[in-house]
PDB file of C-alpha atoms in Angstrom:
ATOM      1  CA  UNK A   5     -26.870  29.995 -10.089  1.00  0.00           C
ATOM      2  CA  UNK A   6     -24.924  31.682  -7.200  1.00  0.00           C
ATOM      3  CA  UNK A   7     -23.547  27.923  -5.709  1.00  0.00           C
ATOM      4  CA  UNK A   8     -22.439  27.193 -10.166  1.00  0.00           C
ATOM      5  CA  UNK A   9     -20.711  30.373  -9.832  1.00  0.00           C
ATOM      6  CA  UNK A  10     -18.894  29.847  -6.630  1.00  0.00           C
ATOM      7  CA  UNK A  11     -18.062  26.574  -7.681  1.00  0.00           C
ATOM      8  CA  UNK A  12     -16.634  27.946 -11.174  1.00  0.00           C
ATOM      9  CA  UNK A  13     -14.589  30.272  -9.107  1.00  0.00           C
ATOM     10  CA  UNK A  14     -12.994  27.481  -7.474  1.00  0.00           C
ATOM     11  CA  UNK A  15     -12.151  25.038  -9.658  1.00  0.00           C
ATOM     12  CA  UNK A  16      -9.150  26.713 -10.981  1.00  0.00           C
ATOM     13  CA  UNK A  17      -7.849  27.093  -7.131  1.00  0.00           C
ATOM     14  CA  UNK A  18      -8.797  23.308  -6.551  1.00  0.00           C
ATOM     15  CA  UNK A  19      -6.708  22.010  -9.933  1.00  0.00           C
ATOM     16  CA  UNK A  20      -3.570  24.366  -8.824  1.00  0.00           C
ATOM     17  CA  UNK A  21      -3.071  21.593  -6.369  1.00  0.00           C
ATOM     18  CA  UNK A  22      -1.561  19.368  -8.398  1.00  0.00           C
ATOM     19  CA  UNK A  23       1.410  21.960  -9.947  1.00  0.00           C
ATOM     20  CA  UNK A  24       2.430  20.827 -13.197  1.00  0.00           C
ATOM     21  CA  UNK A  25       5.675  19.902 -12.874  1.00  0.00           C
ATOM     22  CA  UNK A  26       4.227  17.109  -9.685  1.00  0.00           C
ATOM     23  CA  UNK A  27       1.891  16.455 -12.777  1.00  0.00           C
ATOM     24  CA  UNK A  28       4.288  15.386 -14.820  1.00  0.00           C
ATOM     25  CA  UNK A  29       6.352  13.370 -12.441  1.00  0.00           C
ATOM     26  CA  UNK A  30       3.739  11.577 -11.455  1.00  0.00           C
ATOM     27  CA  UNK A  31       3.303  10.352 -15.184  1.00  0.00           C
ATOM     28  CA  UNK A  32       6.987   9.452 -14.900  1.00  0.00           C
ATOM     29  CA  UNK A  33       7.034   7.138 -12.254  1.00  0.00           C
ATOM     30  CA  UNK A  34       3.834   5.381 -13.425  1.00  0.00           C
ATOM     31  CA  UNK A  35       6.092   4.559 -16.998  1.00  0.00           C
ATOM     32  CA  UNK A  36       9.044   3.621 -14.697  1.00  0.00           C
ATOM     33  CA  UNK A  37       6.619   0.772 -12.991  1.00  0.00           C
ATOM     34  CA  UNK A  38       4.924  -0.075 -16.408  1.00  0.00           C
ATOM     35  CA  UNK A  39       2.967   2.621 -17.598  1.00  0.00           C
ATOM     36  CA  UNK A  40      -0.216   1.210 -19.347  1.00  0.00           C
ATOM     37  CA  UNK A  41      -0.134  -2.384 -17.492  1.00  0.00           C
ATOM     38  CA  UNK A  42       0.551  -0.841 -13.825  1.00  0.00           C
ATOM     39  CA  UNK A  43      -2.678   1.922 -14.994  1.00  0.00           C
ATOM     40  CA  UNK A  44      -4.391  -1.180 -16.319  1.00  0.00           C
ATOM     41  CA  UNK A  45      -4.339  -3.307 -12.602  1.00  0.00           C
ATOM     42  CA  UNK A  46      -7.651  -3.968 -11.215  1.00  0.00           C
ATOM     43  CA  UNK A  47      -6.496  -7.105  -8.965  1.00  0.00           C
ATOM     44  CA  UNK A  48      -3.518  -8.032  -7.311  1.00  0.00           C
ATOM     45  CA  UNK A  49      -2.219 -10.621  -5.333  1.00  0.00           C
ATOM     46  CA  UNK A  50       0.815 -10.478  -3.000  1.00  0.00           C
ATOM     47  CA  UNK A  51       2.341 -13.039  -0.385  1.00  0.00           C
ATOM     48  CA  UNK A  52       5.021 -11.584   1.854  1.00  0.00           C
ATOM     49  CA  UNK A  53       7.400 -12.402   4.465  1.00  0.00           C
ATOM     50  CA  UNK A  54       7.852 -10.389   6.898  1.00  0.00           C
ATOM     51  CA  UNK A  55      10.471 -10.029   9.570  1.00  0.00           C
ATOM     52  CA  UNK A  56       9.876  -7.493  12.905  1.00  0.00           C
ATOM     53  CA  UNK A  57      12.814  -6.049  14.736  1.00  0.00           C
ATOM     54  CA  UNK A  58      13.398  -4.755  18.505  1.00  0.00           C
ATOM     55  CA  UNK A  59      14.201  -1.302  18.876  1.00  0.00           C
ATOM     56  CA  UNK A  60      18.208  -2.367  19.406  1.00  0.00           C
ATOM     57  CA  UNK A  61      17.690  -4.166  15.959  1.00  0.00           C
ATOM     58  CA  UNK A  62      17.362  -7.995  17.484  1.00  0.00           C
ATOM     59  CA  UNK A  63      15.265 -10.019  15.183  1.00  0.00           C
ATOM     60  CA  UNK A  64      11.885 -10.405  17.183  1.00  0.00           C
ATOM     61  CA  UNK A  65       9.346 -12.333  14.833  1.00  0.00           C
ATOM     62  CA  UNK A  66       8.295 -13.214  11.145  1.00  0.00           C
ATOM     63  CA  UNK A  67       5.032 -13.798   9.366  1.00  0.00           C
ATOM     64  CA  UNK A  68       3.242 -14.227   6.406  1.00  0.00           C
ATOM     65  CA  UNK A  69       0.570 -12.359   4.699  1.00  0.00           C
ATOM     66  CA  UNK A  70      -1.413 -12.436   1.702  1.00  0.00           C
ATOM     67  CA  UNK A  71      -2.691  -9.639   0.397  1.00  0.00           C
ATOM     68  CA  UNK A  72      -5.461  -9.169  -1.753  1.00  0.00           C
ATOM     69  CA  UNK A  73      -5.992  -5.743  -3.655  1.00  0.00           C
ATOM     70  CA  UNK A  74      -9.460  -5.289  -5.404  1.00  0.00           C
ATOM     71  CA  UNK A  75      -9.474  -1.513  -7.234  1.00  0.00           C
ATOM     72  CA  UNK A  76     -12.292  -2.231  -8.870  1.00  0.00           C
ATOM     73  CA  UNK A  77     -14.459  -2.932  -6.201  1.00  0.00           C
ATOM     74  CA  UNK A  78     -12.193  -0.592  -3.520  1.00  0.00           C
ATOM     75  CA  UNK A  79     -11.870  -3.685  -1.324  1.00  0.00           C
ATOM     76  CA  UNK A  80      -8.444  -4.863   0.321  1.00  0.00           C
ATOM     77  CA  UNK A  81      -7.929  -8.265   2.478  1.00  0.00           C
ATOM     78  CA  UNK A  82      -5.150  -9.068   4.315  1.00  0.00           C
ATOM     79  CA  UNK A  83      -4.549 -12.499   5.796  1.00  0.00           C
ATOM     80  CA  UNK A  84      -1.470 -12.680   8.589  1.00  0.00           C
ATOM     81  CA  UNK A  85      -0.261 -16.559   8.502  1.00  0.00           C
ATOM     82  CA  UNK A  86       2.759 -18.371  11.063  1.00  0.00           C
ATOM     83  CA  UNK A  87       5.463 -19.138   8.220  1.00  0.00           C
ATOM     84  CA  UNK A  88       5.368 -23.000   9.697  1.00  0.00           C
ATOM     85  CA  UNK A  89       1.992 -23.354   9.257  1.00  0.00           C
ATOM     86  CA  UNK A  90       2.201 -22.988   5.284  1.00  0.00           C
ATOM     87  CA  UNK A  91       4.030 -26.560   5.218  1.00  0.00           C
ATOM     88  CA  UNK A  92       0.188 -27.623   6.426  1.00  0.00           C
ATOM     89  CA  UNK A  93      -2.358 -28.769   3.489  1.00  0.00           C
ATOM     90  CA  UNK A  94      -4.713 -26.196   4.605  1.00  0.00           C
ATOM     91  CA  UNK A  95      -3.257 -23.558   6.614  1.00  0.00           C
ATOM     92  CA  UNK A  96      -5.152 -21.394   8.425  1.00  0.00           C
ATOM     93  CA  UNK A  97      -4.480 -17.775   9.291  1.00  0.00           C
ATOM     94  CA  UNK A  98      -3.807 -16.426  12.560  1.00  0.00           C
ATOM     95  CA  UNK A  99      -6.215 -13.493  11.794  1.00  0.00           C
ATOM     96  CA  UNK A 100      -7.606 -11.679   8.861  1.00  0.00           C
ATOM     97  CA  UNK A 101      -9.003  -8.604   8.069  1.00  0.00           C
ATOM     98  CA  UNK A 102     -10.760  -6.965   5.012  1.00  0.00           C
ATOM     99  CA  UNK A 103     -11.890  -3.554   3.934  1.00  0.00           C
ATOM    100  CA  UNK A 104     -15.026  -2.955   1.423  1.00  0.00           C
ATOM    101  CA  UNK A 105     -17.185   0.326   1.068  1.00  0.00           C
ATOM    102  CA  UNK A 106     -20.010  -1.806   2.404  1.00  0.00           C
ATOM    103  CA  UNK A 107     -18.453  -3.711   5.486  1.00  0.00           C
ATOM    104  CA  UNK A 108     -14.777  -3.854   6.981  1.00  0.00           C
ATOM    105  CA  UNK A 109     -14.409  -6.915   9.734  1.00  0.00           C
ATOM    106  CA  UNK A 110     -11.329  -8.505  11.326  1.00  0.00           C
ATOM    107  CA  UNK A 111     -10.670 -12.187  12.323  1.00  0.00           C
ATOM    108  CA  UNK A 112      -8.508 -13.825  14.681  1.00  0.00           C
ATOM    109  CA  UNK A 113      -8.281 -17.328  16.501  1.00  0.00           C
ATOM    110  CA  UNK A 114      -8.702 -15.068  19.928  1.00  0.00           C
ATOM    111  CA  UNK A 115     -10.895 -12.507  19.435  1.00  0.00           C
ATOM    112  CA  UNK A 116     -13.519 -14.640  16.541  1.00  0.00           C
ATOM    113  CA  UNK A 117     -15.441 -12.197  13.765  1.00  0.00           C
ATOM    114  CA  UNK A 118     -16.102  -8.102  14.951  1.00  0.00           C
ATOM    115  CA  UNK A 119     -16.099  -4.850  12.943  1.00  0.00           C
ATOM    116  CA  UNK A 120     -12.777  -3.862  11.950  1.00  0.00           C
ATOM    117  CA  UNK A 121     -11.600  -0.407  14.365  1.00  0.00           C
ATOM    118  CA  UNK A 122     -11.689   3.044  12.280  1.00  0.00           C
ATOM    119  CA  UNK A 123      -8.107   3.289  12.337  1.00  0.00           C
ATOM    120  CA  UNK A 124      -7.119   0.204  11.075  1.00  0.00           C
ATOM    121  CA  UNK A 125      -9.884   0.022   8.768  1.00  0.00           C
ATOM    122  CA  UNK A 126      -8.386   3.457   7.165  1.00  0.00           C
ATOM    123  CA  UNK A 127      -5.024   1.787   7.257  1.00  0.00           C
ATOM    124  CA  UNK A 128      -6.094  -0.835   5.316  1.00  0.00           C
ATOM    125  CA  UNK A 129      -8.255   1.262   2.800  1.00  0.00           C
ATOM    126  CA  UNK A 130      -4.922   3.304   2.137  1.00  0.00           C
ATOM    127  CA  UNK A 131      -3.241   0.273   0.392  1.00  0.00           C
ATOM    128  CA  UNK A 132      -5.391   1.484  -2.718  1.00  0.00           C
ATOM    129  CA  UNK A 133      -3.804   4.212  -2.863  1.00  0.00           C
ATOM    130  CA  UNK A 134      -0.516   4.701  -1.709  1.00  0.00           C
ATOM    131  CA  UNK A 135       2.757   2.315  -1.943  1.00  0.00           C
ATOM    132  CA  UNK A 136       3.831   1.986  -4.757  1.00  0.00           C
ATOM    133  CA  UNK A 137       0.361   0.070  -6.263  1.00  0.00           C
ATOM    134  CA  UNK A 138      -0.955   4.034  -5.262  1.00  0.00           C
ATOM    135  CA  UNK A 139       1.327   5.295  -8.504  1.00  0.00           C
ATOM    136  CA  UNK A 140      -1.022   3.289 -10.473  1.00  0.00           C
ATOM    137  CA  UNK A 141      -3.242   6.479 -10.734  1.00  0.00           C
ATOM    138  CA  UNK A 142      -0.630   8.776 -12.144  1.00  0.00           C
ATOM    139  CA  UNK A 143      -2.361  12.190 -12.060  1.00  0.00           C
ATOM    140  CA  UNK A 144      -5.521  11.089 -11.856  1.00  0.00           C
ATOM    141  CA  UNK A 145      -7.683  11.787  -8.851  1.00  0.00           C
ATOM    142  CA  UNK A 146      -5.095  13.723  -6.880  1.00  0.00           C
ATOM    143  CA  UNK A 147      -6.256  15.942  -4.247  1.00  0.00           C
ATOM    144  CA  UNK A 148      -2.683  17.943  -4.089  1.00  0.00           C
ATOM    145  CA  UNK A 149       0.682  17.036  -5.419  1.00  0.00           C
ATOM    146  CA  UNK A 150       4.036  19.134  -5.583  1.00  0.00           C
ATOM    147  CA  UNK A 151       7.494  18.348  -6.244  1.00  0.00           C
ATOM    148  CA  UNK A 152      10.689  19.056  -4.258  1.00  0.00           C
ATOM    149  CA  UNK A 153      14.374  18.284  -4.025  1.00  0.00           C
ATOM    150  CA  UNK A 154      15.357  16.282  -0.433  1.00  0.00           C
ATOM    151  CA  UNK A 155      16.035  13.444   1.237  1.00  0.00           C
ATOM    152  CA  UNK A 156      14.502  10.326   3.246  1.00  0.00           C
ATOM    153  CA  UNK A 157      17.050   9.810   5.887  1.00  0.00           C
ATOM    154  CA  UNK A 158      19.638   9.417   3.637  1.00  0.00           C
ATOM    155  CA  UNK A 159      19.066   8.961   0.598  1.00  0.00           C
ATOM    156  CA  UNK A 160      18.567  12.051  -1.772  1.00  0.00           C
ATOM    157  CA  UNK A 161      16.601  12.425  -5.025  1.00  0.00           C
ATOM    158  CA  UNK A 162      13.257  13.920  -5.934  1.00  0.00           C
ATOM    159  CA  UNK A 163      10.752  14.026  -3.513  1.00  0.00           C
ATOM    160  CA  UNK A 164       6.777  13.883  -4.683  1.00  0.00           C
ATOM    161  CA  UNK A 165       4.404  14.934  -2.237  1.00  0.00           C
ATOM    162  CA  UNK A 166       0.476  13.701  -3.176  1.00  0.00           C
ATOM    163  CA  UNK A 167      -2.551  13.705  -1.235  1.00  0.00           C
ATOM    164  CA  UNK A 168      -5.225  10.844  -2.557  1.00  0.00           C
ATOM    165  CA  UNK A 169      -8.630  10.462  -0.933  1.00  0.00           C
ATOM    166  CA  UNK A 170      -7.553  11.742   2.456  1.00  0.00           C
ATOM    167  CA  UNK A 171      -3.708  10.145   2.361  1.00  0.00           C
ATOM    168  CA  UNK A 172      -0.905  11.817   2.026  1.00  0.00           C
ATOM    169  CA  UNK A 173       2.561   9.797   0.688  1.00  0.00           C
ATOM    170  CA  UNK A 174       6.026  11.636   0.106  1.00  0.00           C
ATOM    171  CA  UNK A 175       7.522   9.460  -2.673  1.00  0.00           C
ATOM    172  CA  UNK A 176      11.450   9.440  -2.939  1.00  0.00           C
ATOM    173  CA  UNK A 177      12.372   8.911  -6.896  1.00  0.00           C
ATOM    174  CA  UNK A 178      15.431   9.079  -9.322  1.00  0.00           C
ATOM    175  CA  UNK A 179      15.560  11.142 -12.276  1.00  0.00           C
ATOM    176  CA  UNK A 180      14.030   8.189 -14.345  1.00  0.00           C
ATOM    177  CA  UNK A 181      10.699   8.338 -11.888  1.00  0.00           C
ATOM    178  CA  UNK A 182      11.814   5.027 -10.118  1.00  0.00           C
ATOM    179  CA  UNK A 183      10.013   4.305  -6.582  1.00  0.00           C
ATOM    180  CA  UNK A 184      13.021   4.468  -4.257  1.00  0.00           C
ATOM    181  CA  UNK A 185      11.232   4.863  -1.031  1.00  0.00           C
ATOM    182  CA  UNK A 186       8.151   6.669   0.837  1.00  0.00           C
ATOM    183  CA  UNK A 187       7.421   8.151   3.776  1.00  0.00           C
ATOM    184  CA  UNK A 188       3.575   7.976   5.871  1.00  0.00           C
ATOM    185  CA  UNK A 189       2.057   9.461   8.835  1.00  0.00           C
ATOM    186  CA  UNK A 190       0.207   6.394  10.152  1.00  0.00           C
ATOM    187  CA  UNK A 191      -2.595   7.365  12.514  1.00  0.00           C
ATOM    188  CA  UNK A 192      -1.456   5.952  16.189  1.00  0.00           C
ATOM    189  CA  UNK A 193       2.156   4.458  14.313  1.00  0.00           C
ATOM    190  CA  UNK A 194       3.800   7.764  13.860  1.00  0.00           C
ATOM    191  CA  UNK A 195       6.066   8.613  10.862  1.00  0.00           C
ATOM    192  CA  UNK A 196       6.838   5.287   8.642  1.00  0.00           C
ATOM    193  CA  UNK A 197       9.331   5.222   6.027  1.00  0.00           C
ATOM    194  CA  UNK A 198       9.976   2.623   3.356  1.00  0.00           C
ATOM    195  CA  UNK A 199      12.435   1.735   1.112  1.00  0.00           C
ATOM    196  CA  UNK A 200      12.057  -0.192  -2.043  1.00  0.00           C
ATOM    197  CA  UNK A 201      14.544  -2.253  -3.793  1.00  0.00           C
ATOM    198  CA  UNK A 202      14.922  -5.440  -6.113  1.00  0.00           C
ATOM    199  CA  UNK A 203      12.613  -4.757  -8.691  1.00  0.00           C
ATOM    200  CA  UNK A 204      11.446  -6.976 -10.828  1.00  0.00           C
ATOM    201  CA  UNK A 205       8.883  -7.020 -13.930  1.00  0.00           C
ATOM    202  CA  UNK A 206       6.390  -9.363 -13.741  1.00  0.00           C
ATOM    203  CA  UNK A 207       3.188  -9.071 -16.531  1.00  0.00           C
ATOM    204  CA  UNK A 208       4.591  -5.660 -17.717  1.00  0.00           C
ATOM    205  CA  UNK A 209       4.477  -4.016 -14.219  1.00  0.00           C
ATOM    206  CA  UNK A 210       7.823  -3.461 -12.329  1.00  0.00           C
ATOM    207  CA  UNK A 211       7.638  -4.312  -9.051  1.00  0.00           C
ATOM    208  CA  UNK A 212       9.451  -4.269  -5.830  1.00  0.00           C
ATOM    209  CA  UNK A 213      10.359  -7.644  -4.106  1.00  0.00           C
ATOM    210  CA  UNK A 214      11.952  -6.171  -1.120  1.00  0.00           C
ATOM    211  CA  UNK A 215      11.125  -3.664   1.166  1.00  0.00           C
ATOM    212  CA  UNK A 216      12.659  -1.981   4.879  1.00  0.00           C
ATOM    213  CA  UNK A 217      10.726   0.152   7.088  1.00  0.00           C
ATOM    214  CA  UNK A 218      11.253   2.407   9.183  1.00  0.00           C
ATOM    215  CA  UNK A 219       9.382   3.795  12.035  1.00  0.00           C
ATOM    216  CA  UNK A 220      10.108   7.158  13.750  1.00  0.00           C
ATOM    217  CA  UNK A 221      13.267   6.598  12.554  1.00  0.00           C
ATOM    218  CA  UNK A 222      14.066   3.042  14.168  1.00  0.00           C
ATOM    219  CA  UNK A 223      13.841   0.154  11.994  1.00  0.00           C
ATOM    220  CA  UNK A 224      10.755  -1.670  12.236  1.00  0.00           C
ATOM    221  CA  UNK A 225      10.340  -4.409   9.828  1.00  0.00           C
ATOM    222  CA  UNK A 226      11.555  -5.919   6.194  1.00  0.00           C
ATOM    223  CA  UNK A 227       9.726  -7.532   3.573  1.00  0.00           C
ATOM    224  CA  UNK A 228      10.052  -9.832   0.942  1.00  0.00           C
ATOM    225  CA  UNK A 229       7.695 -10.957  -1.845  1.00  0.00           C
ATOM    226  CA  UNK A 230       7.007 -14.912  -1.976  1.00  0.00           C
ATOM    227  CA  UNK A 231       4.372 -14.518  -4.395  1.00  0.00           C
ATOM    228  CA  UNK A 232       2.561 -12.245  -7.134  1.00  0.00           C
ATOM    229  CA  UNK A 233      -0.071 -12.397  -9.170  1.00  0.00           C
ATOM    230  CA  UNK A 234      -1.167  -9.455 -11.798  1.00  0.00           C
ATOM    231  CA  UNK A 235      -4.427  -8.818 -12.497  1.00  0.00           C
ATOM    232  CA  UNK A 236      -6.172 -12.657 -10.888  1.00  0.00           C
ATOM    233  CA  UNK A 237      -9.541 -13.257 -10.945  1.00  0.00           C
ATOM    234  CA  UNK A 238     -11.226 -13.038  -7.127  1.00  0.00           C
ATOM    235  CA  UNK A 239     -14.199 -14.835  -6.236  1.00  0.00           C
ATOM    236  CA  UNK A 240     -16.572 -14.041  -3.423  1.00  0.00           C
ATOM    237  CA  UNK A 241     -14.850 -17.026  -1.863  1.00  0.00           C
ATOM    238  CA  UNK A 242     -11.445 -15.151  -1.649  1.00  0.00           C
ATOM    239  CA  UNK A 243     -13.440 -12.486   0.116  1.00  0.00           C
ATOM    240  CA  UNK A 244     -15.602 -14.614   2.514  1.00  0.00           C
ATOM    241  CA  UNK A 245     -16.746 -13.542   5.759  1.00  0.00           C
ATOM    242  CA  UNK A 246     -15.934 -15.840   8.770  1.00  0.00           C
ATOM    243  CA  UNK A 247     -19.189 -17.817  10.159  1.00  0.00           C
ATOM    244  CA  UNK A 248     -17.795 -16.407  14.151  1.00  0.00           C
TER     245      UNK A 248
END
């Protein structure tokens, strides 16, 4: 009786969180990225190019990923690929790894098949839930939200501060609720900040197809989407587990 009390006293402290006004802009972006159909994702596919700078901005690599987002089974994959080798029949990645509630492993060509490391297994877990695929939730299952007025670097608008299963993401959004960048704190990365731009609606969700990131202020890396696919049906073999 004493622990339904205690608990009854602190709901109402645990829901002030989320103040209603972050409540309410949180709704707004989701309808600015496609409202029912972004809600309504339970798979996702992605492939990406990706280019990596120096710290003096001097073009250092590129490479490919495909990404693989399973909400309804909380499990993420992420397969890195050399952009030649996709001219190949059957490429094959340069490494892999995959998150799941059950088991998280990586791959590569050096190292063969062992667990995946605690930090970048939570790095991987956070693509459910931040990005902008982690707006899919709106409201729902927020730990803390609030809403100011500032800035990432330089570009000014709204900025939406949530926390979601241990994550915390600092969205940057116009007065219509549109994505226009966020900013991280990636465990053993430092501060990360992202830009979105070049939207594009594909099945009812709006999407980004470019992104530029930022890292402790120097830019790190930008992105842009090959391939998507809304709501694809996975098999276990799109999830497999190397043999070694």
């Amino acid at each position: 009786m004493r622990r339904t009390l205690a608990a009854a006293l602190l709901l109402p402290v645990a829901l002030a969180q989320v103040s209603p006004e972050a409540a309410q802009w949180l709704e707004r972006a989701r309808n600015a990225l496609g409202g029912a159909a972004l809600a309504n994702l339970r798979t996702y596919r992605e492939v990406t190019l990706h280019t990596y700078y120096t710290p003096d901005g001097r073009e250092e690599s590129r490479i490919v990923t495909l990404l693989l987002v399973d909400f309804a089974n909380a499990r993420v994959r992420l397969e890195i690929y050399d952009p030649e080798s996709l001219n190949q029949p059957r490429p094959i990645p340069l490494a892999l790894q995959q998150y799941s509630p059950k088991e998280s492993f990586f791959w590569s060509r050096e190292t063969s098949l062992r667990p995946l490391p605690p930090r970048e297994r939570e790095i991987l877990r956070s693509s459910l839930f931040t990005g902008w695929l982690g707006l899919k939730y709106g409201r729902e299952g927020r730990e803390r939200a609030r809403l100011a007025e500032g800035a990432l670097r330089e570009r000014r608008g709204r900025l939406l501060t949530v926390r979601t299963q241990g994550w915390e993401s600092t969205y940057l959004l116009t007065p219509e609720g549109l994505l226009l960048g966020e900013r991280l704190q990636i465990p053993g990365v430092g501060e990360s900040i992202t830009f979105f731009s070049d939207y594009q609606t594909v099945q009812g969700v709006r999407l980004p197809q470019r992104w530029e990131n930022y890292v402790d202020g120097v830019l790190a890396a930008r992105g842009e989407v090959r391939e998507v696919e809304i709501n694809p049906i996975f098999s276990e073999a799109d999830f497999f587990k190397p043999a070694q």
